[in-house]
PDB file of C-alpha atoms in Angstrom:
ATOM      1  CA  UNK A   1    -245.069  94.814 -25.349  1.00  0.00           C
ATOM      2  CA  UNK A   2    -245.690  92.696 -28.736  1.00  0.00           C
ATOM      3  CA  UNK A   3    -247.611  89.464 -27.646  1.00  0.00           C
ATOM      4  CA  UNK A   4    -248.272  86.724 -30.128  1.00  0.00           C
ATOM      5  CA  UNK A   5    -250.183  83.733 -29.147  1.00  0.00           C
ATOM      6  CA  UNK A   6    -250.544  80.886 -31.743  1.00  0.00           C
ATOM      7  CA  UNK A   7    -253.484  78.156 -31.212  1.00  0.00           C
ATOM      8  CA  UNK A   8    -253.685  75.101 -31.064  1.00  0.00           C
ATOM      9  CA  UNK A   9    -250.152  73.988 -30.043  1.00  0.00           C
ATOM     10  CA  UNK A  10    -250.899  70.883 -31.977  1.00  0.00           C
ATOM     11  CA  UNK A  11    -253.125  69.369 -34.441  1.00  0.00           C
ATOM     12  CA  UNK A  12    -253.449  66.625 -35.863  1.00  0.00           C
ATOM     13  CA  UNK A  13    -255.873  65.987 -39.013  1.00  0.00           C
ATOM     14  CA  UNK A  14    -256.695  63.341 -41.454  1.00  0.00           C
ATOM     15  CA  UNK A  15    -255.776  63.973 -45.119  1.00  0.00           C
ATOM     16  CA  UNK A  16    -258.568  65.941 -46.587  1.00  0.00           C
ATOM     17  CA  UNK A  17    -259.809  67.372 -42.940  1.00  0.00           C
ATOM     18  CA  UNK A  18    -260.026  71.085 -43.295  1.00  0.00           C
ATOM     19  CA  UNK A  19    -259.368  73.382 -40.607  1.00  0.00           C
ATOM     20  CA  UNK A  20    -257.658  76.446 -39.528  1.00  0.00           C
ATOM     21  CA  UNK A  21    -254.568  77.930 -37.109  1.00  0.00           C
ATOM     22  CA  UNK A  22    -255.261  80.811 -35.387  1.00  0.00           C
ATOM     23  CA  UNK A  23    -252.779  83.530 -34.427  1.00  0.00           C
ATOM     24  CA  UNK A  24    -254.211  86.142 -31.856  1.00  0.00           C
ATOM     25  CA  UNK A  25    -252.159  89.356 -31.378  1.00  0.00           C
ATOM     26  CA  UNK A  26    -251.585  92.103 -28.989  1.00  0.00           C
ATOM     27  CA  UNK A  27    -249.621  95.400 -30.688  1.00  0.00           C
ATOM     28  CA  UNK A  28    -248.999  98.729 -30.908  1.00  0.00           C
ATOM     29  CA  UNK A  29    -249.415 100.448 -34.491  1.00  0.00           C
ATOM     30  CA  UNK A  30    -249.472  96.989 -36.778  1.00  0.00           C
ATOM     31  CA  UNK A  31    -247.305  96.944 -39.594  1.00  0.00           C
ATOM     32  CA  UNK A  32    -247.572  93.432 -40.819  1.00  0.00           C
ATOM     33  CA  UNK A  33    -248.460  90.075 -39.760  1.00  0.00           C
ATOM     34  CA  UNK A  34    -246.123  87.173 -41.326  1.00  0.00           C
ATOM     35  CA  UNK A  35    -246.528  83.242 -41.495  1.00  0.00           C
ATOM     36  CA  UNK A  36    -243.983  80.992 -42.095  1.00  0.00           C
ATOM     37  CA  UNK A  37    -243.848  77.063 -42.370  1.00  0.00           C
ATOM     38  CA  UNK A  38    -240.922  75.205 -40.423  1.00  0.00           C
ATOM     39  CA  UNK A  39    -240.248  71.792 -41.553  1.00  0.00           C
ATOM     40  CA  UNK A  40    -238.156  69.913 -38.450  1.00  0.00           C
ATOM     41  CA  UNK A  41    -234.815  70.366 -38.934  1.00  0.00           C
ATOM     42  CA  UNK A  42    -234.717  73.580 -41.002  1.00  0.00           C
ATOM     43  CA  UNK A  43    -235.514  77.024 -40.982  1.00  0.00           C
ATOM     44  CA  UNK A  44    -238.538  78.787 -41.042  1.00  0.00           C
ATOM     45  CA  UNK A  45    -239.814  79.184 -44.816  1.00  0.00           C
ATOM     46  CA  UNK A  46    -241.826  82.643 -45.850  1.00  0.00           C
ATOM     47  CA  UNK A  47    -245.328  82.040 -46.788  1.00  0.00           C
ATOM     48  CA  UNK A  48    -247.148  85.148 -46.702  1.00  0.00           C
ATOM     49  CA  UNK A  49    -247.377  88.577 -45.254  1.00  0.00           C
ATOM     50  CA  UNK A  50    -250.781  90.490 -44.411  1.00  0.00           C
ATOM     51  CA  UNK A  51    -251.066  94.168 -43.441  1.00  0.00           C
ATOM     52  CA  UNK A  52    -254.773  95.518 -42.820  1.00  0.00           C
ATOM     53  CA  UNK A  53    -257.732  93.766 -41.821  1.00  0.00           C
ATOM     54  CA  UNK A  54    -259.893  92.216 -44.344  1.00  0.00           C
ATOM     55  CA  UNK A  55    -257.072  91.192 -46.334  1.00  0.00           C
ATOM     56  CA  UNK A  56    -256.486  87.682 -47.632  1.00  0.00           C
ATOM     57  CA  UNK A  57    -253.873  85.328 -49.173  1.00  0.00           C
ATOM     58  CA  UNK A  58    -253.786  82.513 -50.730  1.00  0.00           C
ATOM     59  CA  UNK A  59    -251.023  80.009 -51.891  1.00  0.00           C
ATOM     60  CA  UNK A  60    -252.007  76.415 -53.397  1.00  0.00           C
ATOM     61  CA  UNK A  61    -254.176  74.708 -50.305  1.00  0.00           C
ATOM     62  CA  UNK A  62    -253.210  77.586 -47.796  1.00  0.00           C
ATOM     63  CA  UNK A  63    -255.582  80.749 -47.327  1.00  0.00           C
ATOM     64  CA  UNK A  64    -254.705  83.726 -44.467  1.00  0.00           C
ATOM     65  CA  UNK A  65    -256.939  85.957 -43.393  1.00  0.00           C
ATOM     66  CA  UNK A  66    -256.449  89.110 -40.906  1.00  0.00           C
ATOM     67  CA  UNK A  67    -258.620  91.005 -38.379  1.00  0.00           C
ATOM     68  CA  UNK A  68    -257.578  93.442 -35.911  1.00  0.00           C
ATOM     69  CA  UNK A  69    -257.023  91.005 -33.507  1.00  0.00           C
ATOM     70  CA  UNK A  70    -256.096  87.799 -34.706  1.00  0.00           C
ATOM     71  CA  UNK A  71    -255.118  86.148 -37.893  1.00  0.00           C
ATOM     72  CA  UNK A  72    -256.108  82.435 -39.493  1.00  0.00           C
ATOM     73  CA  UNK A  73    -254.787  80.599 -41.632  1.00  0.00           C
ATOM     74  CA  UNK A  74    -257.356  77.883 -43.287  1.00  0.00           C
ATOM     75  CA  UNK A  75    -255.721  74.742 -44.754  1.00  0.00           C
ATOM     76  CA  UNK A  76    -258.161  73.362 -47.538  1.00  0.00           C
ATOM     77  CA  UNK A  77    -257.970  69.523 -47.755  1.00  0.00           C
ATOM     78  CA  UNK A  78    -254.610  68.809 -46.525  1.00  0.00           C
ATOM     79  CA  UNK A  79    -252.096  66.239 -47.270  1.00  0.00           C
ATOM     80  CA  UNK A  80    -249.441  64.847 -45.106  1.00  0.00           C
ATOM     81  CA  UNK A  81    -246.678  66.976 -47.304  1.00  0.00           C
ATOM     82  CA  UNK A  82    -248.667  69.826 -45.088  1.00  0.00           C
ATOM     83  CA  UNK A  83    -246.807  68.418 -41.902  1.00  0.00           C
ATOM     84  CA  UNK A  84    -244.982  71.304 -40.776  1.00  0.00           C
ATOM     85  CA  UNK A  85    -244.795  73.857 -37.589  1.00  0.00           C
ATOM     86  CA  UNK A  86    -246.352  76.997 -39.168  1.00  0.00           C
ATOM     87  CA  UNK A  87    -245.098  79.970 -37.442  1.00  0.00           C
ATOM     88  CA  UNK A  88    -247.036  83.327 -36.978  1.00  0.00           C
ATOM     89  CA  UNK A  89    -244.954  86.927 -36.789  1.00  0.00           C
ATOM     90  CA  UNK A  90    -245.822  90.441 -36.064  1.00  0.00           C
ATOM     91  CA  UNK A  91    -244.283  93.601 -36.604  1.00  0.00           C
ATOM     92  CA  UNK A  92    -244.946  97.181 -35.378  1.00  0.00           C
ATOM     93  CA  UNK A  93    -244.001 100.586 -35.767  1.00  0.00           C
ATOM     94  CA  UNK A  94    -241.994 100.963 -33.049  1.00  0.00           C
ATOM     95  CA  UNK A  95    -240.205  97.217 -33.752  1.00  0.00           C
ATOM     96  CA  UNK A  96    -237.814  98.584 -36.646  1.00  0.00           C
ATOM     97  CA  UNK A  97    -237.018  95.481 -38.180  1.00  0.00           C
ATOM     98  CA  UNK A  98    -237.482  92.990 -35.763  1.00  0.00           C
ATOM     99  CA  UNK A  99    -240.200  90.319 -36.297  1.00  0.00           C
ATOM    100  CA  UNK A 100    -241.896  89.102 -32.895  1.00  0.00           C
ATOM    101  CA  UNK A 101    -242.481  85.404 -33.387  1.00  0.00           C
ATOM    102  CA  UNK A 102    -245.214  83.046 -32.050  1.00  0.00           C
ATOM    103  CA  UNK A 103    -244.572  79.829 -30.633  1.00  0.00           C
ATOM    104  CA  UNK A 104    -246.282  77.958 -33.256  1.00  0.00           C
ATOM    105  CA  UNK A 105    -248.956  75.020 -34.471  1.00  0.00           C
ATOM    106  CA  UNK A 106    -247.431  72.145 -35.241  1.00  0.00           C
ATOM    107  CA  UNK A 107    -249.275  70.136 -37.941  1.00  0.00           C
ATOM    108  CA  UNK A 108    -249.226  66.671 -38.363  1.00  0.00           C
ATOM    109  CA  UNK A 109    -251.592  65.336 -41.204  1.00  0.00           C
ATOM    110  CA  UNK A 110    -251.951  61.720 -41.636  1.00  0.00           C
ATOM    111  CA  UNK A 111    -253.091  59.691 -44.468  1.00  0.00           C
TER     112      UNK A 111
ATOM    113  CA  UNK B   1    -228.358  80.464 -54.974  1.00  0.00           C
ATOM    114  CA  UNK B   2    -227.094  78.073 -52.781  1.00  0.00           C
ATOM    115  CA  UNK B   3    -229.776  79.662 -49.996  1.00  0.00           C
ATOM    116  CA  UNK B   4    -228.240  81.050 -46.520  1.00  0.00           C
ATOM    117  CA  UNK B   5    -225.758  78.509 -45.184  1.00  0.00           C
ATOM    118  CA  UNK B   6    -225.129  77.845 -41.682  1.00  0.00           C
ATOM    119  CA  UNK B   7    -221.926  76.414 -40.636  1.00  0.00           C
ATOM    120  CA  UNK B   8    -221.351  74.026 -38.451  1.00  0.00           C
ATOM    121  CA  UNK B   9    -224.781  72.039 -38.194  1.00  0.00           C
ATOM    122  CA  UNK B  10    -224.299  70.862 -34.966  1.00  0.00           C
ATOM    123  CA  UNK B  11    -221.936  71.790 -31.957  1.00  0.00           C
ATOM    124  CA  UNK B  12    -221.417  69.868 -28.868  1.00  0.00           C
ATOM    125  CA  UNK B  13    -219.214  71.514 -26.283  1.00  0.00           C
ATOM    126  CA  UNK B  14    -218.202  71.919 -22.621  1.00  0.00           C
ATOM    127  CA  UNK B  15    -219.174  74.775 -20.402  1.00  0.00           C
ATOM    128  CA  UNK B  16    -216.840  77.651 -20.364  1.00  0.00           C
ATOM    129  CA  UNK B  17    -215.667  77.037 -23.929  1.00  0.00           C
ATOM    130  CA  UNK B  18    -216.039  79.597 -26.619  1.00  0.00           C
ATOM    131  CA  UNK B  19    -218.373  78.782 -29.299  1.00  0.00           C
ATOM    132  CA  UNK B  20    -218.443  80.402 -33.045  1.00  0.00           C
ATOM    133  CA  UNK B  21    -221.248  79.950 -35.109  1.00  0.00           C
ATOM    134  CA  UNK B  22    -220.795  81.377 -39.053  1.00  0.00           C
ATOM    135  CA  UNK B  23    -223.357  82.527 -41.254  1.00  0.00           C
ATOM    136  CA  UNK B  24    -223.033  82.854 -45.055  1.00  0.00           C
ATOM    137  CA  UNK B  25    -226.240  85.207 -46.478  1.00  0.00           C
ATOM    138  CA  UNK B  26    -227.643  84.962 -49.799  1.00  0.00           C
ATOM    139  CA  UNK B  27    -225.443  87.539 -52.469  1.00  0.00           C
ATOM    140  CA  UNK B  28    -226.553  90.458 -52.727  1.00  0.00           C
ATOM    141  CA  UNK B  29    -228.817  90.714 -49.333  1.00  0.00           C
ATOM    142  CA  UNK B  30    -228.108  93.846 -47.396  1.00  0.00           C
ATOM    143  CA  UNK B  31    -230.045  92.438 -43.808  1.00  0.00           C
ATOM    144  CA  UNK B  32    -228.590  89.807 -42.141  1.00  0.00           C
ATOM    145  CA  UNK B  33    -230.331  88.364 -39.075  1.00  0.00           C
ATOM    146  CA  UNK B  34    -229.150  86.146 -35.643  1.00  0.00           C
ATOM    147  CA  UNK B  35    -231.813  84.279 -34.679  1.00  0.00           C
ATOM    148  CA  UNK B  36    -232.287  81.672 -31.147  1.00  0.00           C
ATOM    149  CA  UNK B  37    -234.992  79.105 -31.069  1.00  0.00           C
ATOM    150  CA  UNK B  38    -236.022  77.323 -27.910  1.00  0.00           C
ATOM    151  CA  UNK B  39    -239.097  74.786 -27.260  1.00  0.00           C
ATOM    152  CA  UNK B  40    -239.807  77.357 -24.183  1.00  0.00           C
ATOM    153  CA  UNK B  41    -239.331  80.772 -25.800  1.00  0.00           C
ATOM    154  CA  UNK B  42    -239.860  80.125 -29.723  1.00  0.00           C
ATOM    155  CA  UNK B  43    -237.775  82.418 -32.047  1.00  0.00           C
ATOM    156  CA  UNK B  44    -235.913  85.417 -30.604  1.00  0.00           C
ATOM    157  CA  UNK B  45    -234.042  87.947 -32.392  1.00  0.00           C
ATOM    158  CA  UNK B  46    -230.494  88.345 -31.021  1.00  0.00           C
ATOM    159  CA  UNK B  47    -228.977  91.019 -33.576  1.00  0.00           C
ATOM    160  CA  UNK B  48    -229.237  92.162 -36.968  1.00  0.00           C
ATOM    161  CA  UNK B  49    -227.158  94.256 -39.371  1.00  0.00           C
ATOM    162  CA  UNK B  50    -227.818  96.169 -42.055  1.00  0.00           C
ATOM    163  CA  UNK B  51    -225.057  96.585 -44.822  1.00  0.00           C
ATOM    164  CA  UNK B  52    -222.548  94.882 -42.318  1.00  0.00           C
ATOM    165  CA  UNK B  53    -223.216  97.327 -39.954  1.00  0.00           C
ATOM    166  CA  UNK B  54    -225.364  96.611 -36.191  1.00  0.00           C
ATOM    167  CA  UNK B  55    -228.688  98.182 -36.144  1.00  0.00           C
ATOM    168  CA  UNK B  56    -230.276  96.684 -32.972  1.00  0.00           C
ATOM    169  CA  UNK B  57    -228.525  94.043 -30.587  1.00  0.00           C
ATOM    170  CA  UNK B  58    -231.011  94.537 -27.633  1.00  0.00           C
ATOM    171  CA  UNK B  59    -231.810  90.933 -28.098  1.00  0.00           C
ATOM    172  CA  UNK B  60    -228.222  89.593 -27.454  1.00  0.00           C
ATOM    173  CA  UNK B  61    -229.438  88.409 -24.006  1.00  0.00           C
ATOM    174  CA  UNK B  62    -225.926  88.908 -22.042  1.00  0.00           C
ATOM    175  CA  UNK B  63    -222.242  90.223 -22.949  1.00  0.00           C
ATOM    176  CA  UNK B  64    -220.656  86.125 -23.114  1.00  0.00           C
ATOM    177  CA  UNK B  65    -222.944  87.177 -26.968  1.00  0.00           C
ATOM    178  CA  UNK B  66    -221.388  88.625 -29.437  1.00  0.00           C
ATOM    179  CA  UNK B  67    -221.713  89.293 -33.176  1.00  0.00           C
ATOM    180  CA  UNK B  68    -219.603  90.236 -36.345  1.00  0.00           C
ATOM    181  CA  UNK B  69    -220.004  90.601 -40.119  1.00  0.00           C
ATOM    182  CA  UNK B  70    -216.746  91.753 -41.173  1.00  0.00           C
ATOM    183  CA  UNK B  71    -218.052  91.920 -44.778  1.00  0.00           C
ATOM    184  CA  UNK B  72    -221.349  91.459 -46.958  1.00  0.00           C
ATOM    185  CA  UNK B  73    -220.681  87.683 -47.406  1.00  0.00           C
ATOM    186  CA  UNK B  74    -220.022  86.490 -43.930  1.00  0.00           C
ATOM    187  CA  UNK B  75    -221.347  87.040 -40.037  1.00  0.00           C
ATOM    188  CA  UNK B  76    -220.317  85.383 -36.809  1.00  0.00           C
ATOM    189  CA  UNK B  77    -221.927  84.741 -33.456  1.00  0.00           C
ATOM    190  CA  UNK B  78    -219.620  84.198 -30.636  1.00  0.00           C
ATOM    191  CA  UNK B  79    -220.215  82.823 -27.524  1.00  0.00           C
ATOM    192  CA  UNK B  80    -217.767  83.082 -24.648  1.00  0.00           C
ATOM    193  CA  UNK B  81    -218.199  81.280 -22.020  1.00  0.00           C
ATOM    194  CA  UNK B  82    -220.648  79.193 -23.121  1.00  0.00           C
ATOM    195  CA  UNK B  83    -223.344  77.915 -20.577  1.00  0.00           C
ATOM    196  CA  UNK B  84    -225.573  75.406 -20.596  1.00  0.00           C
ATOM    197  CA  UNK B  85    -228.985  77.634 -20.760  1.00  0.00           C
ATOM    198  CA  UNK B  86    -226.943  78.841 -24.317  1.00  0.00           C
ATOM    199  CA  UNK B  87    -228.281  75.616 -25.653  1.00  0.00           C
ATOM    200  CA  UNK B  88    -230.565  75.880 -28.715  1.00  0.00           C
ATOM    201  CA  UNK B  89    -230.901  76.287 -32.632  1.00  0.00           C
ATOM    202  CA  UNK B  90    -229.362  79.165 -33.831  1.00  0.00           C
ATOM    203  CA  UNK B  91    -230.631  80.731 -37.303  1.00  0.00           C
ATOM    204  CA  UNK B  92    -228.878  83.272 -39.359  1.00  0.00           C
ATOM    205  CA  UNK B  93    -231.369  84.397 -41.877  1.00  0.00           C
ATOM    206  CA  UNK B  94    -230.767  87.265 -44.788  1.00  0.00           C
ATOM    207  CA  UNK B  95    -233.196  90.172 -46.499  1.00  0.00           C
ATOM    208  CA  UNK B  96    -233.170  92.187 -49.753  1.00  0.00           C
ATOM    209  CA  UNK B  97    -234.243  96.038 -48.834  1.00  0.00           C
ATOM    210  CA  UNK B  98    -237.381  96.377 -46.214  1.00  0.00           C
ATOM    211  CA  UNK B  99    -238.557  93.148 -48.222  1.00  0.00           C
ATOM    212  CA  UNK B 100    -240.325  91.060 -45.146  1.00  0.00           C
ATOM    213  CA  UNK B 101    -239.531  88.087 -46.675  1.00  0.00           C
ATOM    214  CA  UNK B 102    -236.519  86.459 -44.533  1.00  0.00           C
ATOM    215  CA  UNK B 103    -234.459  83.561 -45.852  1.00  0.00           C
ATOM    216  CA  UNK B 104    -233.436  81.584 -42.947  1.00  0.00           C
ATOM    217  CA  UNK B 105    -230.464  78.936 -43.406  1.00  0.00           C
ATOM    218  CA  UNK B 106    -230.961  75.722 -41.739  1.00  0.00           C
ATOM    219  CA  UNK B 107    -229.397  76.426 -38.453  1.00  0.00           C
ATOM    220  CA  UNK B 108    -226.884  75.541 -35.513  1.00  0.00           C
ATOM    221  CA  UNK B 109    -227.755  72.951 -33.173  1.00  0.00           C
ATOM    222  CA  UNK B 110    -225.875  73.916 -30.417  1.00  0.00           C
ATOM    223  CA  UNK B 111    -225.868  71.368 -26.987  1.00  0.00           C
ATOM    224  CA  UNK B 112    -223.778  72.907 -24.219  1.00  0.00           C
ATOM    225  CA  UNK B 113    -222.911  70.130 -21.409  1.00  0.00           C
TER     226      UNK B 113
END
């Protein structure tokens, strides 16, 4: 069975403190890893998608790497508009569609 | 586009009633997902459908669930009876194709007393 396990549960960093989430993963035949950012009171919003180790993304102050056993994603001199849950998926061969979700990190950067 | 919209945004109700939660996807997506969120068990996926019809519903976690999409625009989850362990945030989210990326609306807050 899938098992997702998203680290810290919370964080809390002063504007400009860089640091990273980490998603560690158990699966069977990896076809994708997905994070999302969940602002409170909405749903989850796509941010990127990674599929073999060694890859990276990178959006704005966001970076996400992937190994074969866990996934980070570095947040480069935050600001508090960075406040957010961000929300690690996985999906595997035998999965279909279905994305198994972490719990995730909620953020909370303060000025 | 108006983006997925969830209707209604919040729903308080009584044990034993039946509860309907409606889901409008974004034109022109063929996947349409049912989503739960709870502080103890995250995101589960209840059900999704592919061109209106069910692919997988093994995560509709009794029979009291059920789900609909009568046509490309428009989905229902019903709940009947509704219990109190039901309570949560419901998501219906929608896909183009095998595309990954998932639109979610903003969700049902649903309180069962």
């Amino acid at each position: 069975e899938d098992q997702v396990t998203q680290s810290p549960e919370a964080l809390r960093l002063q504007e400009g403190e860089s640091s990273s989430l980490n998603c560690s993963y158990t699966v069977s035949g990896l076809r994708g890893l997905f994070w999302y950012r969940q602002d409170p009171g909405k749903g989850p919003e796509f941010l990127f998608t990674l599929y073999s180790a060694g890859e990276e993304k990178e959006k704005e102050r966001l970076k996400a790497t992937l190994t074969k056993k866990e996934s980070f994603l570095h947040i480069t001199a935050p600001k508090p508009e960075d406040s957010a849950t961000y929300l690690c998926a996985v999906k595997n061969s035998n999965s279909g569609y279905a994305l198994n979700f972490g719990k995730g990190t909620s953020l909370l950067v303060t000025p | 586009d108006a983006g997925v919209i969830q209707s209604p945004r919040h729903e308080v109700t009584e044990m034993g009633q039946e509860v309907t939660l409606r889901c409008k996807p974004i034109s022109g997506h063929d996947y349409l997902f049912w989503y739960r969120q709870t502080m103890m068990r995250g995101l589960e996926l209840l059900i999704y459908f592919n061109n209106n019809v069910p692919i997988d519903d093994s995560g509709m976690p009794e029979d009291r669930f059920s789900a609909k999409m009568p046509n490309a625009s428009f989905s229902t989850l019903k709940i009947q009876p509704s219990e109190p362990r039901d309570s949560a945030v419901y998501f219906c989210a929608s896909s183009w194709g095998l595309n990954e990326k998932l639109f979610f609306g903003s969700g049902t807050q649903l309180s069962v007393l």
